[in-house]
Coordinates of C-alpha atoms and ligand atoms in Angstrom, one line a residue:
X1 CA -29.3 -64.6 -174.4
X2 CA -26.7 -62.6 -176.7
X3 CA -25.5 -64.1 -179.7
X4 CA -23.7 -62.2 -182.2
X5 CA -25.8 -59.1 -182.9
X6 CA -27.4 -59.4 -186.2
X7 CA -28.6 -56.3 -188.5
X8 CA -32.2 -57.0 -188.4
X9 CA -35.1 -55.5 -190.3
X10 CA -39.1 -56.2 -189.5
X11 CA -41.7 -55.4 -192.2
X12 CA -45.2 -54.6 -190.2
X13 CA -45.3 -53.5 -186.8
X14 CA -48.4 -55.2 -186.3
X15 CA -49.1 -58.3 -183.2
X16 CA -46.2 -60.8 -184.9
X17 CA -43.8 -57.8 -186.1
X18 CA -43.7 -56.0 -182.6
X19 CA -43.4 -59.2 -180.7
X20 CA -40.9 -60.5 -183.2
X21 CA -38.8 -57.0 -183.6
X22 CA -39.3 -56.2 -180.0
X23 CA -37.6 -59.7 -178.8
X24 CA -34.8 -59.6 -181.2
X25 CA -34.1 -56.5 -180.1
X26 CA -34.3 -57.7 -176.4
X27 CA -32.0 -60.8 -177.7
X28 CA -29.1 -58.1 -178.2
X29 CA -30.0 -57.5 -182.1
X30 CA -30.1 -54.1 -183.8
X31 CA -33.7 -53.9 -184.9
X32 CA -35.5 -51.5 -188.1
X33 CA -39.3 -51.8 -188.2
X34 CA -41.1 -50.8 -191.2
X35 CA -44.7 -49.9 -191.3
X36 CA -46.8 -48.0 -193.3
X37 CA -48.7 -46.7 -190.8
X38 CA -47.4 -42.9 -190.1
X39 CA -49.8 -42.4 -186.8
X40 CA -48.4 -46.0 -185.6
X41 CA -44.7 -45.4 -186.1
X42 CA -45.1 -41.9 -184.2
X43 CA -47.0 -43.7 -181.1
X44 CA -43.6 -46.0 -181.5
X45 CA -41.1 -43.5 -181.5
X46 CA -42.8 -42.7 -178.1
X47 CA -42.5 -45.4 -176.8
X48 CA -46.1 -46.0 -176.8
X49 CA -47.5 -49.5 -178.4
X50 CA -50.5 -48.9 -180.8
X51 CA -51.6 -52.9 -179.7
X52 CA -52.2 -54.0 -175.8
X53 CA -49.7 -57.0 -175.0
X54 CA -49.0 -57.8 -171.5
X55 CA -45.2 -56.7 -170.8
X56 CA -44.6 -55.4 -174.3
X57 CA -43.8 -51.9 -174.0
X58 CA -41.6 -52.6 -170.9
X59 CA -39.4 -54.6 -173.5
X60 CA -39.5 -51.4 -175.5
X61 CA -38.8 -49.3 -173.1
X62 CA -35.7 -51.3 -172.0
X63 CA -34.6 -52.5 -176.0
X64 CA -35.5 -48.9 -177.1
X65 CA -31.6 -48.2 -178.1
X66 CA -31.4 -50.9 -180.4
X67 CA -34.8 -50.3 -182.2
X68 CA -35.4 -47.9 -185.0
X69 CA -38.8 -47.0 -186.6
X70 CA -39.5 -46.2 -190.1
X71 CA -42.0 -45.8 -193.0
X72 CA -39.1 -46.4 -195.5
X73 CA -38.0 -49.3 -196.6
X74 CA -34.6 -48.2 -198.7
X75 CA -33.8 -47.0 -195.0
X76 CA -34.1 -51.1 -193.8
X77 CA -32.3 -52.7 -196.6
X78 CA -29.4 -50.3 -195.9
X79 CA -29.9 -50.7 -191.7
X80 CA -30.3 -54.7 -191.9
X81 CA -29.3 -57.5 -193.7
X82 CA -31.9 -60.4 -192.2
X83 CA -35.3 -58.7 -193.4
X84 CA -38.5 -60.3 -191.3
X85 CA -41.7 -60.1 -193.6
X86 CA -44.7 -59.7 -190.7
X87 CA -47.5 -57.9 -193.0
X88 CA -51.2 -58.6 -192.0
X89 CA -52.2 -61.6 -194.8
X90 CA -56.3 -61.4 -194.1
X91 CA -58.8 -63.5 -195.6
X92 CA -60.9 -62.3 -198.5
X93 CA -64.4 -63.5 -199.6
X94 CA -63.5 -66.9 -201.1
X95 CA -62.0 -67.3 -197.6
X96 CA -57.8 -67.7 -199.6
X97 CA -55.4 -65.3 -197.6
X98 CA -54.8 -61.9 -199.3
X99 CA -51.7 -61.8 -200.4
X100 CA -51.9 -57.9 -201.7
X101 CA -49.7 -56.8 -198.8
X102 CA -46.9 -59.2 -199.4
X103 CA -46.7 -58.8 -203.1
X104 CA -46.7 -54.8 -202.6
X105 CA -43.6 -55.4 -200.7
X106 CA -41.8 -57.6 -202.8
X107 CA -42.9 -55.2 -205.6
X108 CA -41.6 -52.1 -203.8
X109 CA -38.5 -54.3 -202.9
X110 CA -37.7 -54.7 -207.0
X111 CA -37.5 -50.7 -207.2
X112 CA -34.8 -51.0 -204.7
X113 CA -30.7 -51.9 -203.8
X114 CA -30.6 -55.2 -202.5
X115 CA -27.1 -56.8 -201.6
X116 CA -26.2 -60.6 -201.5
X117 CA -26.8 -60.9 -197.9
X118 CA -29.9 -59.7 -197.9
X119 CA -32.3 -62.5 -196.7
X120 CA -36.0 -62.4 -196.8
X121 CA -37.4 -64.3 -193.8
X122 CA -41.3 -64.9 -194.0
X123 CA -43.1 -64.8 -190.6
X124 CA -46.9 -64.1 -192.3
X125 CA -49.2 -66.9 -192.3
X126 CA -49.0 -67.6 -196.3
X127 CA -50.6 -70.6 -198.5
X128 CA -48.3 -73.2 -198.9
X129 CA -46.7 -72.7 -202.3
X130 CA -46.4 -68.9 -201.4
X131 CA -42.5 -69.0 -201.1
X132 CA -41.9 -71.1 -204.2
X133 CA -43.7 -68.2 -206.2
X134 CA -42.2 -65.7 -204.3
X135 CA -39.1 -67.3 -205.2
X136 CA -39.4 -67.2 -208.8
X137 CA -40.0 -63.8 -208.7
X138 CA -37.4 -62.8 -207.4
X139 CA -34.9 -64.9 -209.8
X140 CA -37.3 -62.8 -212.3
X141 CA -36.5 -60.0 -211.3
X142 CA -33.0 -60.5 -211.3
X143 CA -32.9 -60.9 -207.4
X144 CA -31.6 -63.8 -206.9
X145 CA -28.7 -62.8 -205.0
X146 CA -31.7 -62.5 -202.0
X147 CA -32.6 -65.7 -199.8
X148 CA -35.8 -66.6 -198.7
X149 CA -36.6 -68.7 -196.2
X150 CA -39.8 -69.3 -194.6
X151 CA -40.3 -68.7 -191.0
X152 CA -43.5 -69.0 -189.3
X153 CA -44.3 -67.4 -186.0
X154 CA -46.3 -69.1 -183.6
X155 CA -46.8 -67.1 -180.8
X156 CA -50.1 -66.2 -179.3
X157 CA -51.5 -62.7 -178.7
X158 CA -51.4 -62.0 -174.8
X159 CA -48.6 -64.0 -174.0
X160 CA -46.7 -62.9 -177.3
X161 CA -43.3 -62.2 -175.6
X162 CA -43.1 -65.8 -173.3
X163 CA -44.1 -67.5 -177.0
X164 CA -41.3 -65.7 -178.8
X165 CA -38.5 -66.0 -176.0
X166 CA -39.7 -69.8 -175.6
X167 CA -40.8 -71.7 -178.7
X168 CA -41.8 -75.0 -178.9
X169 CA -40.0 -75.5 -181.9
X170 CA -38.5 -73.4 -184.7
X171 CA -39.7 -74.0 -187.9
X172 CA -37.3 -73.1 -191.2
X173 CA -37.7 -73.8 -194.5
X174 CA -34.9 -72.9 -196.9
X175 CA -34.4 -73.2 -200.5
X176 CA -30.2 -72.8 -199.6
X177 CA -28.6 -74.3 -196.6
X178 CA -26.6 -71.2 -195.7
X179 CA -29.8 -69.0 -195.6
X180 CA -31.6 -71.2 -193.2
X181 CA -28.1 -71.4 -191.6
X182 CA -28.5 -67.9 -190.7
X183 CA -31.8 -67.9 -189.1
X184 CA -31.1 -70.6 -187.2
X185 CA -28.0 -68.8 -185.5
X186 CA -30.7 -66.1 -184.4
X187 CA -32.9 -68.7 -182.4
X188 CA -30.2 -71.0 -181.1
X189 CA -29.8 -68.8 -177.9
X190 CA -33.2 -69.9 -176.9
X191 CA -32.3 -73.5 -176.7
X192 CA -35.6 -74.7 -178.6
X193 CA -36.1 -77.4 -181.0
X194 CA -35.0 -76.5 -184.3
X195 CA -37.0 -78.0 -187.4
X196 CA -35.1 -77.5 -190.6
X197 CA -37.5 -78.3 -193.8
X198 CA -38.3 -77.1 -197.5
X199 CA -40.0 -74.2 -198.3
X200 CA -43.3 -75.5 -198.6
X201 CA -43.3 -78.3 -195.6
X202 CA -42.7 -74.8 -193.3
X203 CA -45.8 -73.6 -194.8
X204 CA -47.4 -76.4 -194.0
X205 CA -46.3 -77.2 -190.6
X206 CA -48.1 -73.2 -189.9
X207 CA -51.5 -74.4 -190.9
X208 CA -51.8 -77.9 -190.0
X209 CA -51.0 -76.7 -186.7
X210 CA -53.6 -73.8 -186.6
X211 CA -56.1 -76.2 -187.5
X212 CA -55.2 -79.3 -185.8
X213 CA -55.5 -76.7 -182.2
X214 CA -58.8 -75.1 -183.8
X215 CA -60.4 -78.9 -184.5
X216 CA -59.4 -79.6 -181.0
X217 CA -61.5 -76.7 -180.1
X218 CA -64.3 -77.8 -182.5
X219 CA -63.8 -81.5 -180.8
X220 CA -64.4 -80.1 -177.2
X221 CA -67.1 -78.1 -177.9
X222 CA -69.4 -80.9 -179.6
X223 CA -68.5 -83.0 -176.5
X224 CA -69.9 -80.0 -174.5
X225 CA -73.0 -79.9 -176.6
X226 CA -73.1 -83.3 -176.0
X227 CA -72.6 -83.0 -172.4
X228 CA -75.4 -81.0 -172.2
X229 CA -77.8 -83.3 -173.3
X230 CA -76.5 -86.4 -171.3
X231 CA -76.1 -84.4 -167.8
X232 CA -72.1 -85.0 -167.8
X233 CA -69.5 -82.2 -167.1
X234 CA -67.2 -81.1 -169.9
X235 CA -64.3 -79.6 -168.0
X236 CA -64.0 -83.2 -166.0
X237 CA -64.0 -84.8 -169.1
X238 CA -61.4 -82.8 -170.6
X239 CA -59.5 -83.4 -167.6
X240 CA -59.7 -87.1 -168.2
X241 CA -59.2 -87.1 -171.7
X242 CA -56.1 -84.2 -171.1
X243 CA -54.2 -87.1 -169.0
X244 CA -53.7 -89.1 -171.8
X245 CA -50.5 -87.8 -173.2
X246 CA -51.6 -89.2 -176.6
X247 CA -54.6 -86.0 -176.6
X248 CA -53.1 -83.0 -174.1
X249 CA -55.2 -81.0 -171.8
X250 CA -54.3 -77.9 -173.8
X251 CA -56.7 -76.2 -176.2
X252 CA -59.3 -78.5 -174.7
X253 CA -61.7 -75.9 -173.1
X254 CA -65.2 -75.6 -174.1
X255 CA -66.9 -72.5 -174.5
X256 CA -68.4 -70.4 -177.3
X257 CA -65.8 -70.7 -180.1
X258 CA -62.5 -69.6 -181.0
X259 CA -61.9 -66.2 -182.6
X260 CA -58.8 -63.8 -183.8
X261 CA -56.8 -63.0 -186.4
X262 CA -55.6 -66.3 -187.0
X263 CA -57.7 -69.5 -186.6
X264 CA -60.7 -68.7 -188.4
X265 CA -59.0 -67.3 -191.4
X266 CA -56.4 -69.9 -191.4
X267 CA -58.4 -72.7 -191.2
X268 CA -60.4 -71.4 -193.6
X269 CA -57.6 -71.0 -196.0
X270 CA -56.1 -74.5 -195.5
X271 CA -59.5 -75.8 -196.7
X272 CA -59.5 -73.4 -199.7
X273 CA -56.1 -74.1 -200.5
X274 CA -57.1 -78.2 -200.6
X275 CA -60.1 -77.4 -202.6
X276 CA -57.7 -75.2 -205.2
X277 CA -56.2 -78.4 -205.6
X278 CA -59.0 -80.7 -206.1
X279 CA -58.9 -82.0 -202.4
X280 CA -62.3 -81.5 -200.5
X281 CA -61.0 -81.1 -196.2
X282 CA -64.3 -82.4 -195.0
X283 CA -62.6 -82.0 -191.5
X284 CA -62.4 -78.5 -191.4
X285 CA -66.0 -77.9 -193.0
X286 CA -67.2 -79.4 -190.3
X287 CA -64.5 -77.9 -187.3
X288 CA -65.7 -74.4 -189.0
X289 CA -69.4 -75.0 -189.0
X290 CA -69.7 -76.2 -185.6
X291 CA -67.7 -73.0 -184.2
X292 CA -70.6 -71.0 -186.0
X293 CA -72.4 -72.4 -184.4
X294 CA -71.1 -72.6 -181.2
X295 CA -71.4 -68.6 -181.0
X296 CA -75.2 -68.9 -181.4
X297 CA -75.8 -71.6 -179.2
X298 CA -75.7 -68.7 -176.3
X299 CA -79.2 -67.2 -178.0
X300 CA -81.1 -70.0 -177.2
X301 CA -79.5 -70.5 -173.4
X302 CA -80.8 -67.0 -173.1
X303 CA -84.1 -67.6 -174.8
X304 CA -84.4 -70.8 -172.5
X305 CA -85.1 -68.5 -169.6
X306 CA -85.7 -65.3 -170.7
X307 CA -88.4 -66.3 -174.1
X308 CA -88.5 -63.2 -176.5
X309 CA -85.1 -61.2 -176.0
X310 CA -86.7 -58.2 -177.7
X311 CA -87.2 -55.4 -174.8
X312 CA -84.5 -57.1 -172.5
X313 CA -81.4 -55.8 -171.7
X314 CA -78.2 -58.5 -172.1
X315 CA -74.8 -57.4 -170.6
X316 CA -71.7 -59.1 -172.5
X317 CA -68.6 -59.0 -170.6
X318 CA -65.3 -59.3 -172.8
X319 CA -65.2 -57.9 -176.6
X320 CA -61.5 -59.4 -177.4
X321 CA -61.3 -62.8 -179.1
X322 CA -58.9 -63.7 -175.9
X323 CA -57.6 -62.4 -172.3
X324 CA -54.9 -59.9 -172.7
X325 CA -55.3 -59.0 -176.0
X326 CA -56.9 -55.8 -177.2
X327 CA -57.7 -57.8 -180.9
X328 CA -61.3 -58.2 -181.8
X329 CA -60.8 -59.6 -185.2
X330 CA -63.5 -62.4 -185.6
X331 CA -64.4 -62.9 -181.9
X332 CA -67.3 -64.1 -180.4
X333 CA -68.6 -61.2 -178.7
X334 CA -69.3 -59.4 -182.4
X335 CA -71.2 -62.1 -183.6
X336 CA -73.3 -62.7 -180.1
X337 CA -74.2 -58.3 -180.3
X338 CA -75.3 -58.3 -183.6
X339 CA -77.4 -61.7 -183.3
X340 CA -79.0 -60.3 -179.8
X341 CA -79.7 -56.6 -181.5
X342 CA -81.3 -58.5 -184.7
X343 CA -83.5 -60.5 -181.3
X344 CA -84.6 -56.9 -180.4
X345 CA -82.3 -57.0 -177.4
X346 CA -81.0 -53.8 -175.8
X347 CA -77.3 -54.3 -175.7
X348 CA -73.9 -53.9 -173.5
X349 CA -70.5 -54.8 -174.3
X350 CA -67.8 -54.4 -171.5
X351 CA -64.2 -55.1 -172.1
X352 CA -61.0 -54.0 -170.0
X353 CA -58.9 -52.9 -172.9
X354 CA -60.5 -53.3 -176.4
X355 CA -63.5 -51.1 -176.4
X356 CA -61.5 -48.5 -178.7
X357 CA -61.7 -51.2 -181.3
X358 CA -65.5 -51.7 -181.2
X359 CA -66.4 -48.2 -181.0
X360 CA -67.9 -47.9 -184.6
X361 CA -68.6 -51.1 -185.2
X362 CA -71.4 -52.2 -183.5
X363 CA -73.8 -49.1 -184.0
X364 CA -76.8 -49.8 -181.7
X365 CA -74.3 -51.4 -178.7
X366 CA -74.0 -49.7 -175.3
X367 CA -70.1 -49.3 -174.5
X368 CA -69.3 -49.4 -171.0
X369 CA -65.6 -49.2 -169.4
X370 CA -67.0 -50.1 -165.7
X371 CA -68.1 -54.0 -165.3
X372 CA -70.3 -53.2 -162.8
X373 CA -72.6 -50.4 -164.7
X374 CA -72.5 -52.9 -167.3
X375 CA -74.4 -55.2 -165.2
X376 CA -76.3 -53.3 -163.3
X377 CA -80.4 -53.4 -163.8
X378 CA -79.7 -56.1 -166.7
X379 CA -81.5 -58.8 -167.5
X380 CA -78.8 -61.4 -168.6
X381 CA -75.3 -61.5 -168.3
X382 CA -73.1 -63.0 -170.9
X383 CA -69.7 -64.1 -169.8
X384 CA -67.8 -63.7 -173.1
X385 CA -63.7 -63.4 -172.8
X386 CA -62.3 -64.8 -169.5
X387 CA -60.3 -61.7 -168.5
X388 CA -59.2 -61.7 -164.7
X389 CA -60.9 -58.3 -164.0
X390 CA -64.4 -59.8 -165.3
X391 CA -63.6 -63.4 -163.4
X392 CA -62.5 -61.8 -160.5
X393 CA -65.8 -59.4 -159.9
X394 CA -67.8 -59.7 -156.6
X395 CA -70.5 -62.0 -158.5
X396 CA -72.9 -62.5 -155.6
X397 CA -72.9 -58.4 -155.3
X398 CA -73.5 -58.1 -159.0
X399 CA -76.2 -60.3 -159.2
X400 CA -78.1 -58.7 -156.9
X401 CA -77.9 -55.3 -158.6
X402 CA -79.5 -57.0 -162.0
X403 CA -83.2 -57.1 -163.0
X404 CA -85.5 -59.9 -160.9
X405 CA -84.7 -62.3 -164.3
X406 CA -81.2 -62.8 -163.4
X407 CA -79.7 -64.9 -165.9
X408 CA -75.8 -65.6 -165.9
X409 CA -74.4 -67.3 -169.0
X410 CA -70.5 -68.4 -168.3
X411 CA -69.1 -68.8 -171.7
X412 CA -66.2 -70.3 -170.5
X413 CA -66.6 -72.1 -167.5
X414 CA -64.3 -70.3 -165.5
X415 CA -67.4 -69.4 -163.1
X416 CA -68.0 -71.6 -160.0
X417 CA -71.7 -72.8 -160.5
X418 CA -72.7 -72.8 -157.0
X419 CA -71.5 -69.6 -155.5
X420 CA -73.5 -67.8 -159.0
X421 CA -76.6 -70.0 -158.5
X422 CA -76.2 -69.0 -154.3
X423 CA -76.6 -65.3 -155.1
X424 CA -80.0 -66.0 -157.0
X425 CA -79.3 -66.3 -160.6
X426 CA -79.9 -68.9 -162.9
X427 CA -76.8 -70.1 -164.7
X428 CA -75.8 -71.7 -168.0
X429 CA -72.7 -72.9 -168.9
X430 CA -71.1 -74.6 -171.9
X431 CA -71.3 -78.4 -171.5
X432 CA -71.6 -78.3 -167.7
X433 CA -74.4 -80.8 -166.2
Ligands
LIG501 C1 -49.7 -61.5 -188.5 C2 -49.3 -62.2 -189.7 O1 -48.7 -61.3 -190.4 C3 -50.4 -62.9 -190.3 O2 -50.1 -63.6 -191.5 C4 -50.9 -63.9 -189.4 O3 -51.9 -64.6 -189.9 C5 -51.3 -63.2 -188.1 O4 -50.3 -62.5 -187.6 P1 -50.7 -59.5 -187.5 O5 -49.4 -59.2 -186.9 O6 -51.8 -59.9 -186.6 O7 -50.6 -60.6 -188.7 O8 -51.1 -58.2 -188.5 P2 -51.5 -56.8 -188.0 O9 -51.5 -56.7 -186.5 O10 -52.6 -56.4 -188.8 O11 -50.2 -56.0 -188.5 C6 -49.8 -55.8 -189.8 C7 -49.0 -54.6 -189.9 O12 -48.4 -54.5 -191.2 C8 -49.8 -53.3 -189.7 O13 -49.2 -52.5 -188.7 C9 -49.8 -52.6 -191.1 O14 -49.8 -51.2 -191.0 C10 -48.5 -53.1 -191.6 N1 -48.4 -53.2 -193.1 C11 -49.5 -53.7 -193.8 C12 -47.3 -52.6 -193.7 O15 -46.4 -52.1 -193.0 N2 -47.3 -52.7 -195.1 C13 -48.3 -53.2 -195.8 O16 -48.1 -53.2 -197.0 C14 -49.4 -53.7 -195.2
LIG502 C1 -53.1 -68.8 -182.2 C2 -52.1 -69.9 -182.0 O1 -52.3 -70.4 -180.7 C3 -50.7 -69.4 -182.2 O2 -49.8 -70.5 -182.1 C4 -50.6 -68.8 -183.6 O3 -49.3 -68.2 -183.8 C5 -51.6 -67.7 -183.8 O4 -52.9 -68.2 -183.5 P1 -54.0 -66.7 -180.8 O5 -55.0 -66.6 -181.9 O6 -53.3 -65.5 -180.4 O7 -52.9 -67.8 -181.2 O8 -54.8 -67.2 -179.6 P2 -55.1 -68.7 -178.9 O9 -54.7 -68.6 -177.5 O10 -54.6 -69.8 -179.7 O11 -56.7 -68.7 -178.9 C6 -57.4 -68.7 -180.1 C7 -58.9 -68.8 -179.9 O12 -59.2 -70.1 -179.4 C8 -59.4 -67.8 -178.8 O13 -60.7 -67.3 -179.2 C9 -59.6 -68.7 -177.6 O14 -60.6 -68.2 -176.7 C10 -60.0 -70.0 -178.2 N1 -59.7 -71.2 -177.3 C11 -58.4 -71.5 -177.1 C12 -60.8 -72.0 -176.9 O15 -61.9 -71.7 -177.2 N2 -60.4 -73.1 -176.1 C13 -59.1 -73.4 -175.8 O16 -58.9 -74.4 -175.1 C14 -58.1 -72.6 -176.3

């Protein structure tokens, strides 16, 4: 995997800049991560991760001599020369990405010494048209000895470290040959595909593939609704569609809707971003509509068999937006507690790892770290993230521990109907005859 070390510096030791900085590190690189965060550079220089990413703090633990963690950024441009911009770029109101974290750094950059080889490398998720502007300001403010070249990241949270180490593709968008030159001498060890573009075609390439995989989504869970309604079985028919190499079995699995810190808001920016310029994506109106809805559609499975759900007590397993992630941002099981506690419901949220990032949030909730308490004496189960320890649980013993009503909703068919309707419960699923 070595290649001729680079100087490397990471802006954001968030889910993209630790699996980024962490695997160039790993790679052989020398590797300065900048956050502002004081409490989550000291957990670093521990050793300890402030996110939950399967294998993750291993790779620490073994790169740990070639990483370096810092809340000043003079301290990077003098340590690196490639400069990796992974700041948080959340949606606000309108649904367009905030941009407030990127231009704060390319403000504080201004104040500083930058050299020639110093080349700005954008891993955020930014609206297409970001680099251009980005670009001008820096020639603005008389930096235009420093490259930029766009590079999004496309790994996904909870298998962050195989995504990084095995790309599909490397995208690189360059406004200077030589710049995208240089990144591309960082990948080439991992023997991917290498896409070399413009500026805003990168950009591009980011959110058409975000929502091209969240419409697939969208697709697959209409046919499920559908399903429903005609007595057919969704995860067969994704099977059968999945064969046709044309459609891919991948990121065709029904169940209650896609979450996390990317879909949502980057869908929703993409169709912001086409209505700025006078384009109306009827598309993605639609893909994020029916995933609203695709949340709620668990309320009236419950109601089916339970009626009112004021006075009952409903039990949702998984708080993530995904397995083996600790990241709650816009996932399913926020949405499904505060519908059920606006129904009158009494309710429980279980997750392996990610309770810490609910506590607080969801005033009213029960918190419980053991699955099986969580179950106990309820009413209705919700199956909400498909996490190994909550797939793997002695079902037919837990169902026999919950209230008479019994009423197991999988929502996301990774349950075996028969064996959960053998130990006496009635069960829902999404799109399953
Ligand atoms: C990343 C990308 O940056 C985002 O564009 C993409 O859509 C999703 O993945 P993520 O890694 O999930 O975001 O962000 P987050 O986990 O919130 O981490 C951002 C980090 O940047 C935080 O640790 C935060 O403290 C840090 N930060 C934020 C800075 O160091 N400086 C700032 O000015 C703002
Ligand atoms: C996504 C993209 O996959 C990744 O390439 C990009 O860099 C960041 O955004 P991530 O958000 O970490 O990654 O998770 P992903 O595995 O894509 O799942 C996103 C959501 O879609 C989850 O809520 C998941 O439960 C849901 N999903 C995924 C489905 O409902 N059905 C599927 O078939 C696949």
């Amino acid at each position: 995997m070595e290649s001729s070390a680079a100087r490397i510096g990471v802006i954001g030791a968030g889910y993209v800049g630790l699996g980024t900085g962490i695997c160039l590190a790993a790679m052989g690189h020398s590797v300065i991560v900048r956050d502002i965060d004081e409490r989550r550079l000291a957990a670093l220089a521990d050793g300890e991760l402030p996110i939950y990413e399967p294998g993750l703090v291993d790779l620490l633990a073994d790169s740990r001599h070639r990483l370096q963690f810092t809340a000043d950024l003079a301290e990077v441009l003098a340590g690196a020369d490639l400069v990796f911009i992974a700041v948080d770029t959340p949606p606000t109101y309108s649904g367009d990405a905030d941009l407030s974290r990127v231009t704060r750094f390319f403000a504080e950059l201004a104040q500083l010494d930058t050299r020639d080889d110093h080349l700005l490398i954008m891993k955020s998720t930014v609206p297409v048209g970001t680099g251009d502007r980005l670009r001008a300001e820096l020639d603005r403010q008389g930096l235009a000895h420093v490259g930029y070249v766009s590079n999004p990241e496309f790994l996904r949270e909870g298998s962050a470290i195989h995504d990084f180490m095995n790309p599909d593709r490397v995208v690189i968008g360059g406004f200077r040959v030589e710049d995208g030159d240089r990144v591309q001498a960082i990948y080439a060890p991992l023997g991917s595909p290498i896409i070399r573009t413009t500026v805003p075609t990168a950009e591009m390439i980011k959110y058409a593939s975000n929502a091209f995989l969240a419409t697939k989504i969208s697709f697959i869970n209409e046919i499920a609704n559908v399903c429903e309604e005609v007595g057919a079985d969704v995860v067969t028919v994704a099977d059968g569609m999945g064969h046709d190499q044309r459609i891919g079995r991948a990121f065709l699995n029904a169940g209650i809707g896609f979450g996390g810190s990317c879909f949502p808001k980057d869908v929703s920016a993409l169709k912001q971003l086409a209505g700025n310029s006078g384009y109306h994506f009827q598309l993605l109106t639609s893909v994020i509509e029916v995933n609203e809805l695709q949340k709620r559609r668990v309320i009236g499975k419950l109601k089916k068999h339970l009626g009112s759900l004021a006075g009952r007590t409903i039990t949702l397993l998984g708080a993530s937006f995904k397995p083996e992630t600790d990241d709650i941002r816009d996932a399913a099981s926020l949405v499904l507690a505060s519908r059920l506690l606006a129904e009158g419901a009494h309710v429980r949220l279980y997750d392996p790892v990610a309770l810490d990032a609910v506590r607080g949030l969801l005033s009213g909730v029960e918190l419980l770290e053991d699955a099986l308490a969580a179950i106990a004496d309820a009413d209705a189960v919700v199956l909400v993230t498909e996490w190994r320890q909550i797939v793997g649980l002695d079902w037919p013993a837990a169902i026999a521990t919950m209230a008479p009503s019994r009423v197991v909703v999988d929502g996301r068919n990774v349950l075996d109907p028969q064996s959960i309707r053998a130990a006496g419960a009635t069960f829902e699923a999404i799109g399953r005859a």
